mmCIF file of C-alpha atoms in Angstrom:
data_model
loop_
_atom_site.group_PDB
_atom_site.id
_atom_site.type_symbol
_atom_site.label_atom_id
_atom_site.label_comp_id
_atom_site.label_asym_id
_atom_site.label_seq_id
_atom_site.Cartn_x
_atom_site.Cartn_y
_atom_site.Cartn_z
ATOM 1 C CA MET N 219 153.372 95.707 183.389
ATOM 2 C CA ALA N 220 156.219 97.635 184.876
ATOM 3 C CA MET N 221 157.749 99.933 182.278
ATOM 4 C CA PHE N 222 161.259 101.349 182.060
ATOM 5 C CA VAL N 223 161.416 104.547 180.004
ATOM 6 C CA ALA N 224 164.766 105.664 178.613
ATOM 7 C CA LYS N 225 166.095 108.929 180.028
ATOM 8 C CA SER N 226 167.953 109.718 176.816
ATOM 9 C CA CYS N 227 167.212 109.343 173.114
ATOM 10 C CA GLY N 228 168.782 106.559 171.095
ATOM 11 C CA PRO N 229 168.468 102.805 170.525
ATOM 12 C CA LEU N 230 167.427 100.906 173.638
ATOM 13 C CA HIS N 231 170.587 98.809 173.633
ATOM 14 C CA GLU N 232 172.646 101.973 174.045
ATOM 15 C CA VAL N 233 170.594 103.629 176.809
ATOM 16 C CA GLU N 234 172.209 103.562 180.267
ATOM 17 C CA GLU N 235 169.463 104.973 182.497
ATOM 18 C CA PHE N 236 165.717 104.380 182.721
ATOM 19 C CA THR N 237 162.784 105.657 184.772
ATOM 20 C CA ARG N 238 160.329 103.112 186.118
ATOM 21 C CA MET N 239 156.627 103.652 185.378
ATOM 22 C CA LEU N 240 153.379 101.714 184.992
ATOM 23 C CA ALA N 241 152.118 100.536 181.583
ATOM 24 C CA GLY N 242 149.365 98.555 179.913
ATOM 25 C CA ALA N 243 146.487 99.485 177.620
ATOM 26 C CA GLU N 244 143.771 98.427 180.034
ATOM 27 C CA VAL N 245 145.433 100.038 183.030
ATOM 28 C CA ASN N 246 145.726 103.310 181.101
ATOM 29 C CA VAL N 247 141.966 103.318 180.554
ATOM 30 C CA ALA N 248 141.311 102.430 184.191
ATOM 31 C CA ILE N 249 143.525 105.253 185.460
ATOM 32 C CA GLY N 250 142.028 107.729 182.999
ATOM 33 C CA LEU N 251 138.471 106.932 184.074
ATOM 34 C CA LYS N 252 139.374 107.178 187.742
ATOM 35 C CA ARG N 253 140.963 110.589 187.222
ATOM 36 C CA LEU N 254 137.639 111.718 185.775
ATOM 37 C CA GLU N 255 136.009 110.686 189.049
ATOM 38 C CA HIS N 256 134.491 107.366 188.008
ATOM 39 C CA SER N 257 134.603 104.266 190.169
ATOM 40 C CA VAL N 258 136.905 101.728 188.513
ATOM 41 C CA ALA N 259 137.974 98.158 189.284
ATOM 42 C CA TYR N 260 141.037 96.658 187.623
ATOM 43 C CA VAL N 261 141.466 92.905 187.163
ATOM 44 C CA THR N 262 144.926 91.379 186.759
ATOM 45 C CA LYS N 263 147.328 88.667 187.857
ATOM 46 C CA LEU N 264 150.717 89.582 189.321
ATOM 47 C CA GLY N 265 153.797 87.732 190.422
ATOM 48 C CA THR N 266 154.974 87.818 194.041
ATOM 49 C CA ASP N 267 158.027 89.844 193.081
ATOM 50 C CA PRO N 268 159.158 93.494 193.346
ATOM 51 C CA PHE N 269 157.497 94.462 190.056
ATOM 52 C CA GLY N 270 154.210 92.926 191.207
ATOM 53 C CA THR N 271 154.350 94.819 194.501
ATOM 54 C CA TYR N 272 155.203 98.045 192.670
ATOM 55 C CA ILE N 273 152.233 97.670 190.291
ATOM 56 C CA GLU N 274 149.804 96.819 193.082
ATOM 57 C CA ASN N 275 150.876 99.855 195.090
ATOM 58 C CA LYS N 276 150.661 102.167 192.061
ATOM 59 C CA LEU N 277 147.166 100.964 191.178
ATOM 60 C CA LYS N 278 145.976 101.487 194.755
ATOM 61 C CA ALA N 279 147.592 104.934 194.809
ATOM 62 C CA GLU N 280 145.489 105.838 191.761
ATOM 63 C CA GLY N 281 142.396 104.919 193.752
ATOM 64 C CA LEU N 282 141.446 101.809 191.792
ATOM 65 C CA ASP N 283 139.574 98.856 193.246
ATOM 66 C CA VAL N 284 142.324 96.310 192.578
ATOM 67 C CA GLN N 285 141.177 92.722 192.044
ATOM 68 C CA ILE N 286 144.466 90.862 191.905
ATOM 69 C CA THR N 287 145.304 87.170 191.785
ATOM 70 C CA LYS N 288 148.822 86.423 193.039
ATOM 71 C CA ASP N 289 150.996 83.913 191.165
ATOM 72 C CA GLU N 290 154.003 82.489 192.996
ATOM 73 C CA ASP N 291 155.218 80.516 189.980
ATOM 74 C CA HIS N 292 155.523 83.286 187.376
ATOM 75 C CA PHE N 293 157.144 86.709 187.363
ATOM 76 C CA THR N 294 155.409 89.988 186.579
ATOM 77 C CA GLY N 295 155.947 91.213 183.010
ATOM 78 C CA TYR N 296 157.758 94.410 182.109
ATOM 79 C CA GLN N 297 158.807 96.425 179.078
ATOM 80 C CA LEU N 298 161.447 98.872 177.860
ATOM 81 C CA LYS N 299 160.410 102.061 176.103
ATOM 82 C CA GLY N 300 162.686 104.393 174.187
ATOM 83 C CA LYS N 301 162.683 108.164 174.334
ATOM 84 C CA VAL N 302 161.935 110.173 171.209
ATOM 85 C CA LEU N 303 161.498 113.840 170.500
ATOM 86 C CA GLU N 304 158.536 113.106 168.245
ATOM 87 C CA GLY N 305 156.500 110.134 167.010
ATOM 88 C CA ASP N 306 156.598 106.453 167.924
ATOM 89 C CA PRO N 307 159.204 105.245 170.453
ATOM 90 C CA GLU N 308 160.983 101.891 170.350
ATOM 91 C CA VAL N 309 159.294 99.373 172.668
ATOM 92 C CA PHE N 310 160.477 95.924 173.745
ATOM 93 C CA TYR N 311 158.413 93.513 175.872
ATOM 94 C CA TYR N 312 159.342 90.894 178.473
ATOM 95 C CA ARG N 313 155.956 89.293 178.967
ATOM 96 C CA ARG N 314 156.096 85.703 177.697
ATOM 97 C CA ASN N 315 155.033 83.321 180.501
ATOM 98 C CA SER N 316 154.383 86.275 182.785
ATOM 99 C CA ALA N 317 151.901 86.047 185.649
ATOM 100 C CA ALA N 318 149.332 88.047 183.665
ATOM 101 C CA SER N 319 149.616 85.658 180.725
ATOM 102 C CA CYS N 320 148.503 82.879 183.092
ATOM 103 C CA LEU N 321 145.171 84.526 183.917
ATOM 104 C CA SER N 322 142.525 81.787 183.812
ATOM 105 C CA VAL N 323 138.781 81.187 183.794
ATOM 106 C CA GLU N 324 139.080 80.219 187.461
ATOM 107 C CA ASP N 325 140.516 83.658 188.204
ATOM 108 C CA ILE N 326 137.646 85.332 186.335
ATOM 109 C CA GLU N 327 135.032 83.450 188.353
ATOM 110 C CA LYS N 328 136.353 85.245 191.461
ATOM 111 C CA VAL N 329 135.957 88.731 189.984
ATOM 112 C CA ASP N 330 133.316 90.882 191.671
ATOM 113 C CA LEU N 331 131.144 92.552 189.023
ATOM 114 C CA GLU N 332 128.439 93.725 191.390
ATOM 115 C CA GLY N 333 127.266 97.213 190.458
ATOM 116 C CA ALA N 334 129.553 97.490 187.435
ATOM 117 C CA ARG N 335 128.099 99.175 184.328
ATOM 118 C CA VAL N 336 130.897 98.799 181.781
ATOM 119 C CA LEU N 337 133.483 96.167 180.894
ATOM 120 C CA HIS N 338 136.382 97.470 178.809
ATOM 121 C CA ILE N 339 138.717 94.918 177.255
ATOM 122 C CA THR N 340 141.372 94.864 174.545
ATOM 123 C CA GLY N 341 142.702 92.198 172.212
ATOM 124 C CA ILE N 342 145.998 91.971 174.096
ATOM 125 C CA PRO N 343 145.071 89.391 176.792
ATOM 126 C CA ALA N 344 143.561 87.080 174.179
ATOM 127 C CA ALA N 345 146.930 87.099 172.400
ATOM 128 C CA LEU N 346 149.002 86.160 175.446
ATOM 129 C CA SER N 347 147.971 82.526 175.955
ATOM 130 C CA LYS N 348 145.181 79.998 175.608
ATOM 131 C CA SER N 349 144.144 80.437 179.235
ATOM 132 C CA CYS N 350 144.071 84.225 178.841
ATOM 133 C CA ARG N 351 141.934 83.884 175.735
ATOM 134 C CA GLU N 352 139.482 81.652 177.567
ATOM 135 C CA ALA N 353 139.459 84.093 180.477
ATOM 136 C CA THR N 354 138.591 86.940 178.116
ATOM 137 C CA TYR N 355 135.602 85.088 176.725
ATOM 138 C CA ARG N 356 134.398 84.139 180.202
ATOM 139 C CA LEU N 357 134.676 87.732 181.390
ATOM 140 C CA ILE N 358 132.506 88.851 178.461
ATOM 141 C CA GLU N 359 129.948 86.155 179.316
ATOM 142 C CA ARG N 360 129.815 87.281 182.933
ATOM 143 C CA ALA N 361 129.429 90.910 181.873
ATOM 144 C CA ARG N 362 126.542 89.934 179.606
ATOM 145 C CA GLU N 363 124.899 88.111 182.500
ATOM 146 C CA LYS N 364 125.035 91.397 184.433
ATOM 147 C CA ASP N 365 123.700 93.464 181.467
ATOM 148 C CA MET N 366 126.908 95.486 181.353
ATOM 149 C CA LEU N 367 128.026 97.515 178.339
ATOM 150 C CA VAL N 368 130.982 95.763 176.681
ATOM 151 C CA SER N 369 133.628 98.000 175.095
ATOM 152 C CA PHE N 370 136.352 96.455 172.938
ATOM 153 C CA ASP N 371 139.556 97.967 171.560
ATOM 154 C CA PRO N 372 141.381 95.511 169.235
ATOM 155 C CA ASN N 373 144.789 96.942 170.220
ATOM 156 C CA LEU N 374 146.563 94.605 167.805
ATOM 157 C CA ARG N 375 149.887 93.087 168.841
ATOM 158 C CA PRO N 376 150.686 90.776 165.867
ATOM 159 C CA THR N 377 153.935 89.458 167.350
ATOM 160 C CA LEU N 378 152.035 87.970 170.311
ATOM 161 C CA TRP N 379 149.737 85.806 168.182
ATOM 162 C CA GLU N 380 150.539 82.357 166.807
ATOM 163 C CA SER N 381 149.451 83.519 163.344
ATOM 164 C CA GLU N 382 147.752 86.437 161.613
ATOM 165 C CA GLU N 383 144.864 84.170 160.659
ATOM 166 C CA VAL N 384 144.167 83.269 164.308
ATOM 167 C CA MET N 385 144.525 86.902 165.325
ATOM 168 C CA ILE N 386 142.004 88.139 162.757
ATOM 169 C CA ARG N 387 139.507 85.380 163.478
ATOM 170 C CA THR N 388 139.700 85.801 167.262
ATOM 171 C CA ILE N 389 139.644 89.610 167.300
ATOM 172 C CA ASN N 390 136.645 89.763 164.987
ATOM 173 C CA ASP N 391 134.847 87.123 167.032
ATOM 174 C CA ILE N 392 135.382 89.076 170.247
ATOM 175 C CA ALA N 393 134.235 92.241 168.464
ATOM 176 C CA SER N 394 130.985 90.492 167.534
ATOM 177 C CA LYS N 395 130.226 90.132 171.249
ATOM 178 C CA ALA N 396 130.868 93.797 172.103
ATOM 179 C CA ASP N 397 128.510 96.768 172.180
ATOM 180 C CA ILE N 398 131.168 99.362 171.299
ATOM 181 C CA VAL N 399 134.119 98.518 169.036
ATOM 182 C CA LEU N 400 137.064 100.943 168.802
ATOM 183 C CA PRO N 401 139.405 100.027 165.926
ATOM 184 C CA GLY N 402 141.894 102.288 164.197
ATOM 185 C CA THR N 403 141.997 102.690 160.421
ATOM 186 C CA GLY N 404 145.236 100.684 160.224
ATOM 187 C CA GLU N 405 143.683 97.889 162.267
ATOM 188 C CA GLY N 406 140.711 97.876 159.920
ATOM 189 C CA LYS N 407 143.054 97.255 156.997
ATOM 190 C CA ILE N 408 144.438 94.160 158.740
ATOM 191 C CA LEU N 409 141.212 92.847 160.230
ATOM 192 C CA MET N 410 138.735 93.330 157.382
ATOM 193 C CA GLY N 411 140.699 94.653 154.400
ATOM 194 C CA SER N 412 139.878 98.366 154.339
ATOM 195 C CA GLU N 413 141.225 101.598 155.810
ATOM 196 C CA LYS N 414 138.039 103.498 154.965
ATOM 197 C CA PRO N 415 136.188 104.354 158.203
ATOM 198 C CA GLU N 416 132.770 103.923 156.631
ATOM 199 C CA GLU N 417 133.604 100.410 155.418
ATOM 200 C CA ILE N 418 135.187 99.404 158.728
ATOM 201 C CA ALA N 419 132.125 100.629 160.592
ATOM 202 C CA GLU N 420 129.754 98.805 158.262
ATOM 203 C CA PHE N 421 131.702 95.551 158.716
ATOM 204 C CA TYR N 422 131.552 95.599 162.518
ATOM 205 C CA ARG N 423 127.976 96.866 162.666
ATOM 206 C CA LYS N 424 126.923 93.901 160.525
ATOM 207 C CA ASN N 425 129.095 91.744 162.790
ATOM 208 C CA GLY N 426 126.936 92.682 165.778
ATOM 209 C CA ALA N 427 128.295 95.892 167.320
ATOM 210 C CA LYS N 428 125.789 98.537 168.387
ATOM 211 C CA ALA N 429 128.352 101.292 167.847
ATOM 212 C CA VAL N 430 131.652 101.411 165.981
ATOM 213 C CA ILE N 431 134.027 104.333 166.457
ATOM 214 C CA ILE N 432 137.059 104.363 164.166
ATOM 215 C CA LYS N 433 140.173 106.270 165.206
ATOM 216 C CA ALA N 434 141.808 108.179 162.339
ATOM 217 C CA GLY N 435 144.762 109.648 164.220
ATOM 218 C CA GLY N 436 145.057 113.419 164.225
ATOM 219 C CA ASP N 437 142.255 113.720 161.661
ATOM 220 C CA GLY N 438 139.683 112.689 164.253
ATOM 221 C CA ALA N 439 137.234 109.792 164.353
ATOM 222 C CA TYR N 440 134.256 108.340 162.497
ATOM 223 C CA ALA N 441 131.267 106.948 164.392
ATOM 224 C CA ASP N 442 128.453 104.687 163.227
ATOM 225 C CA TRP N 443 125.789 103.857 165.776
ATOM 226 C CA GLU N 444 122.082 103.128 166.017
ATOM 227 C CA GLY N 445 121.301 106.852 166.054
ATOM 228 C CA GLY N 446 123.341 107.900 163.031
ATOM 229 C CA LYS N 447 126.842 108.213 161.627
ATOM 230 C CA GLY N 448 129.407 110.915 160.984
ATOM 231 C CA PHE N 449 133.015 112.126 161.082
ATOM 232 C CA TYR N 450 134.275 114.209 164.004
ATOM 233 C CA PRO N 451 137.474 116.239 163.470
ATOM 234 C CA GLY N 452 140.407 115.893 165.840
ATOM 235 C CA TYR N 453 141.994 118.558 167.992
ATOM 236 C CA LYS N 454 145.021 120.519 166.850
ATOM 237 C CA VAL N 455 148.253 119.385 168.548
ATOM 238 C CA GLU N 456 151.200 121.751 168.325
ATOM 239 C CA LYS N 457 153.751 118.968 168.805
ATOM 240 C CA VAL N 458 153.227 115.208 168.934
ATOM 241 C CA VAL N 459 155.642 113.931 171.580
ATOM 242 C CA ASP N 460 154.599 110.286 172.034
ATOM 243 C CA THR N 461 151.740 108.450 170.322
ATOM 244 C CA VAL N 462 151.714 105.493 172.743
ATOM 245 C CA GLY N 463 148.538 105.533 174.819
ATOM 246 C CA ALA N 464 146.592 107.865 172.519
ATOM 247 C CA GLY N 465 144.031 105.158 171.724
ATOM 248 C CA ASP N 466 143.637 104.418 175.425
ATOM 249 C CA GLY N 467 143.022 108.102 176.085
ATOM 250 C CA PHE N 468 140.427 108.042 173.316
ATOM 251 C CA ALA N 469 138.670 105.114 175.038
ATOM 252 C CA VAL N 470 138.704 107.059 178.317
ATOM 253 C CA GLY N 471 136.869 109.902 176.600
ATOM 254 C CA ILE N 472 134.291 107.608 175.006
ATOM 255 C CA LEU N 473 133.501 105.620 178.141
ATOM 256 C CA SER N 474 133.561 108.500 180.620
ATOM 257 C CA ALA N 475 131.122 110.447 178.444
ATOM 258 C CA TRP N 476 128.854 107.393 178.111
ATOM 259 C CA LEU N 477 128.843 106.915 181.883
ATOM 260 C CA GLU N 478 127.795 110.542 182.229
ATOM 261 C CA GLY N 479 124.857 110.107 179.862
ATOM 262 C CA LYS N 480 126.370 112.004 176.920
ATOM 263 C CA GLU N 481 125.252 111.443 173.322
ATOM 264 C CA MET N 482 127.563 110.013 170.664
ATOM 265 C CA PRO N 483 128.832 113.358 169.231
ATOM 266 C CA ASP N 484 129.949 114.443 172.710
ATOM 267 C CA MET N 485 131.452 111.026 173.392
ATOM 268 C CA VAL N 486 133.597 111.147 170.254
ATOM 269 C CA ASP N 487 134.568 114.767 170.812
ATOM 270 C CA ARG N 488 135.811 113.941 174.312
ATOM 271 C CA GLY N 489 137.671 110.925 172.961
ATOM 272 C CA ASN N 490 139.405 113.152 170.412
ATOM 273 C CA ALA N 491 140.228 115.709 173.106
ATOM 274 C CA ILE N 492 141.836 113.259 175.547
ATOM 275 C CA GLY N 493 143.664 111.496 172.728
ATOM 276 C CA SER N 494 145.216 114.809 171.706
ATOM 277 C CA ILE N 495 146.219 115.556 175.294
ATOM 278 C CA GLN N 496 147.869 112.165 175.595
ATOM 279 C CA VAL N 497 150.094 112.515 172.510
ATOM 280 C CA SER N 498 151.454 115.760 173.929
ATOM 281 C CA VAL N 499 153.306 114.033 176.795
ATOM 282 C CA SER N 500 155.999 111.357 176.945
ATOM 283 C CA SER N 501 154.148 108.762 179.000
ATOM 284 C CA ASP N 502 151.537 106.049 178.636
ATOM 285 C CA ASN N 503 149.226 107.465 181.312
ATOM 286 C CA GLU N 504 150.895 110.337 183.179
ATOM 287 C CA GLY N 505 149.209 112.898 180.924
ATOM 288 C CA LEU N 506 145.655 111.614 181.355
ATOM 289 C CA PRO N 507 143.692 114.602 182.682
ATOM 290 C CA ILE N 508 141.737 115.118 185.864
ATOM 291 C CA ARG N 509 138.296 116.703 185.535
ATOM 292 C CA GLU N 510 139.488 120.305 185.953
ATOM 293 C CA GLU N 511 142.218 119.870 183.344
ATOM 294 C CA LEU N 512 139.793 118.388 180.829
ATOM 295 C CA ASP N 513 137.270 121.176 181.394
ATOM 296 C CA ALA N 514 139.983 123.773 180.867
ATOM 297 C CA TYR N 515 141.292 122.181 177.675
ATOM 298 C CA THR N 516 140.342 124.602 174.870
ATOM 299 C CA PRO N 517 142.352 124.117 171.659
ATOM 300 C CA GLU N 518 141.626 125.772 168.331
ATOM 301 C CA ASN N 519 137.909 125.015 168.119
ATOM 302 C CA TYR N 520 137.456 127.360 165.173
ATOM 303 C CA GLU N 521 139.905 125.347 163.083
ATOM 304 C CA ARG N 522 138.167 122.082 164.028
ATOM 305 C CA GLU N 523 134.762 123.505 163.086
ATOM 306 C CA LEU N 524 136.105 124.780 159.769
ATOM 307 C CA THR N 525 137.617 121.370 159.013
ATOM 308 C CA ALA N 526 134.248 119.743 159.667
ATOM 309 C CA MET N 527 132.489 122.246 157.403
ATOM 310 C CA ILE N 528 134.976 121.664 154.580
ATOM 311 C CA ARG N 529 134.575 117.897 154.863
ATOM 312 C CA GLN N 530 130.769 118.056 154.869
ATOM 313 C CA ALA N 531 130.738 120.438 151.914
ATOM 314 C CA ALA N 532 133.053 118.144 149.970
ATOM 315 C CA GLU N 533 130.847 115.139 150.631
ATOM 316 C CA LEU N 534 127.917 117.095 149.181
ATOM 317 C CA GLY N 535 129.979 118.458 146.274
ATOM 318 C CA ILE N 536 129.322 122.038 147.370
ATOM 319 C CA PRO N 537 132.112 124.675 147.266
ATOM 320 C CA LEU N 538 132.675 126.323 150.625
ATOM 321 C CA ILE N 539 133.451 130.029 150.785
ATOM 322 C CA ALA N 540 135.640 130.878 153.770
ATOM 323 C CA ALA N 541 137.904 133.727 154.806
ATOM 324 C CA GLY N 542 140.875 132.110 153.135
ATOM 325 C CA GLY N 543 139.257 131.459 149.776
ATOM 326 C CA ILE N 544 137.084 128.868 148.067
ATOM 327 C CA TYR N 545 137.570 125.193 148.955
ATOM 328 C CA ASP N 546 136.339 122.152 147.126
ATOM 329 C CA ARG N 547 136.967 118.393 147.149
ATOM 330 C CA ARG N 548 140.430 118.783 145.609
ATOM 331 C CA ASP N 549 141.633 120.754 148.637
ATOM 332 C CA LEU N 550 140.971 117.926 151.089
#
């Protein structure tokens, strides 16, 4: 989608000036992976209108292999995003009956998957329309035929679904067909009834996922995979500017590390790192780092290591003696 970001703080209906940018969960991941020097193709459907031309040009400028279907009968979707000094901004979408919501199985059959190793999808397209939902399932089938890794981020958008029941059933069904599932703790509460990372992971592992990585915001992330399980502390962020896109940055870290042959602990650590970078800037994807920026990113590692030690000690019921005193379960 095209995105118009408010230049001043305040309710969207009062803002006079906006800056045009590019938005979308999947496109954020695509751009992030490309900036880390991976080859990325992006599949979408755009209207033959100024917004569609703008998006196509921006995607090509980022170096993506753009596989676009043009739709002369529907306009390209867009959104408005408020400006905040901290936390979650106000967002309003204009995407009903957009070109992207008309993506179909026929469009998916034209997609070139030759040489691709990973398919990353979210729950957003499946929420947009029946044809988009069918297209999502067909894309997964085609990826399976090519022995690709399938990564799935639920990315819940309740207002787009016809009902919560359909949303939960469909999201969990798609998750059962994925290798890596990336829910947040809040999404776990909606989708399977628990905010506890261990219980969320157990649910989706039993549902068929080979690895489940649960995002716990600034606290970090919990991973459960065929080689083990554990909690990985997040990076310290001096000031959270905008939380939109943090989960997409996390997915960039997970997938880029996997493509580079990293093990799960390194995958989750990179996900936490890029997620923390992303919340420090007021943009959905402008802050996603290039390789040199990621390599140079060195926050307070001592504090992260201490947090991990405290958590592990608490789980074992062992007091931990540190420079600041003695910590036990009650301090967590």
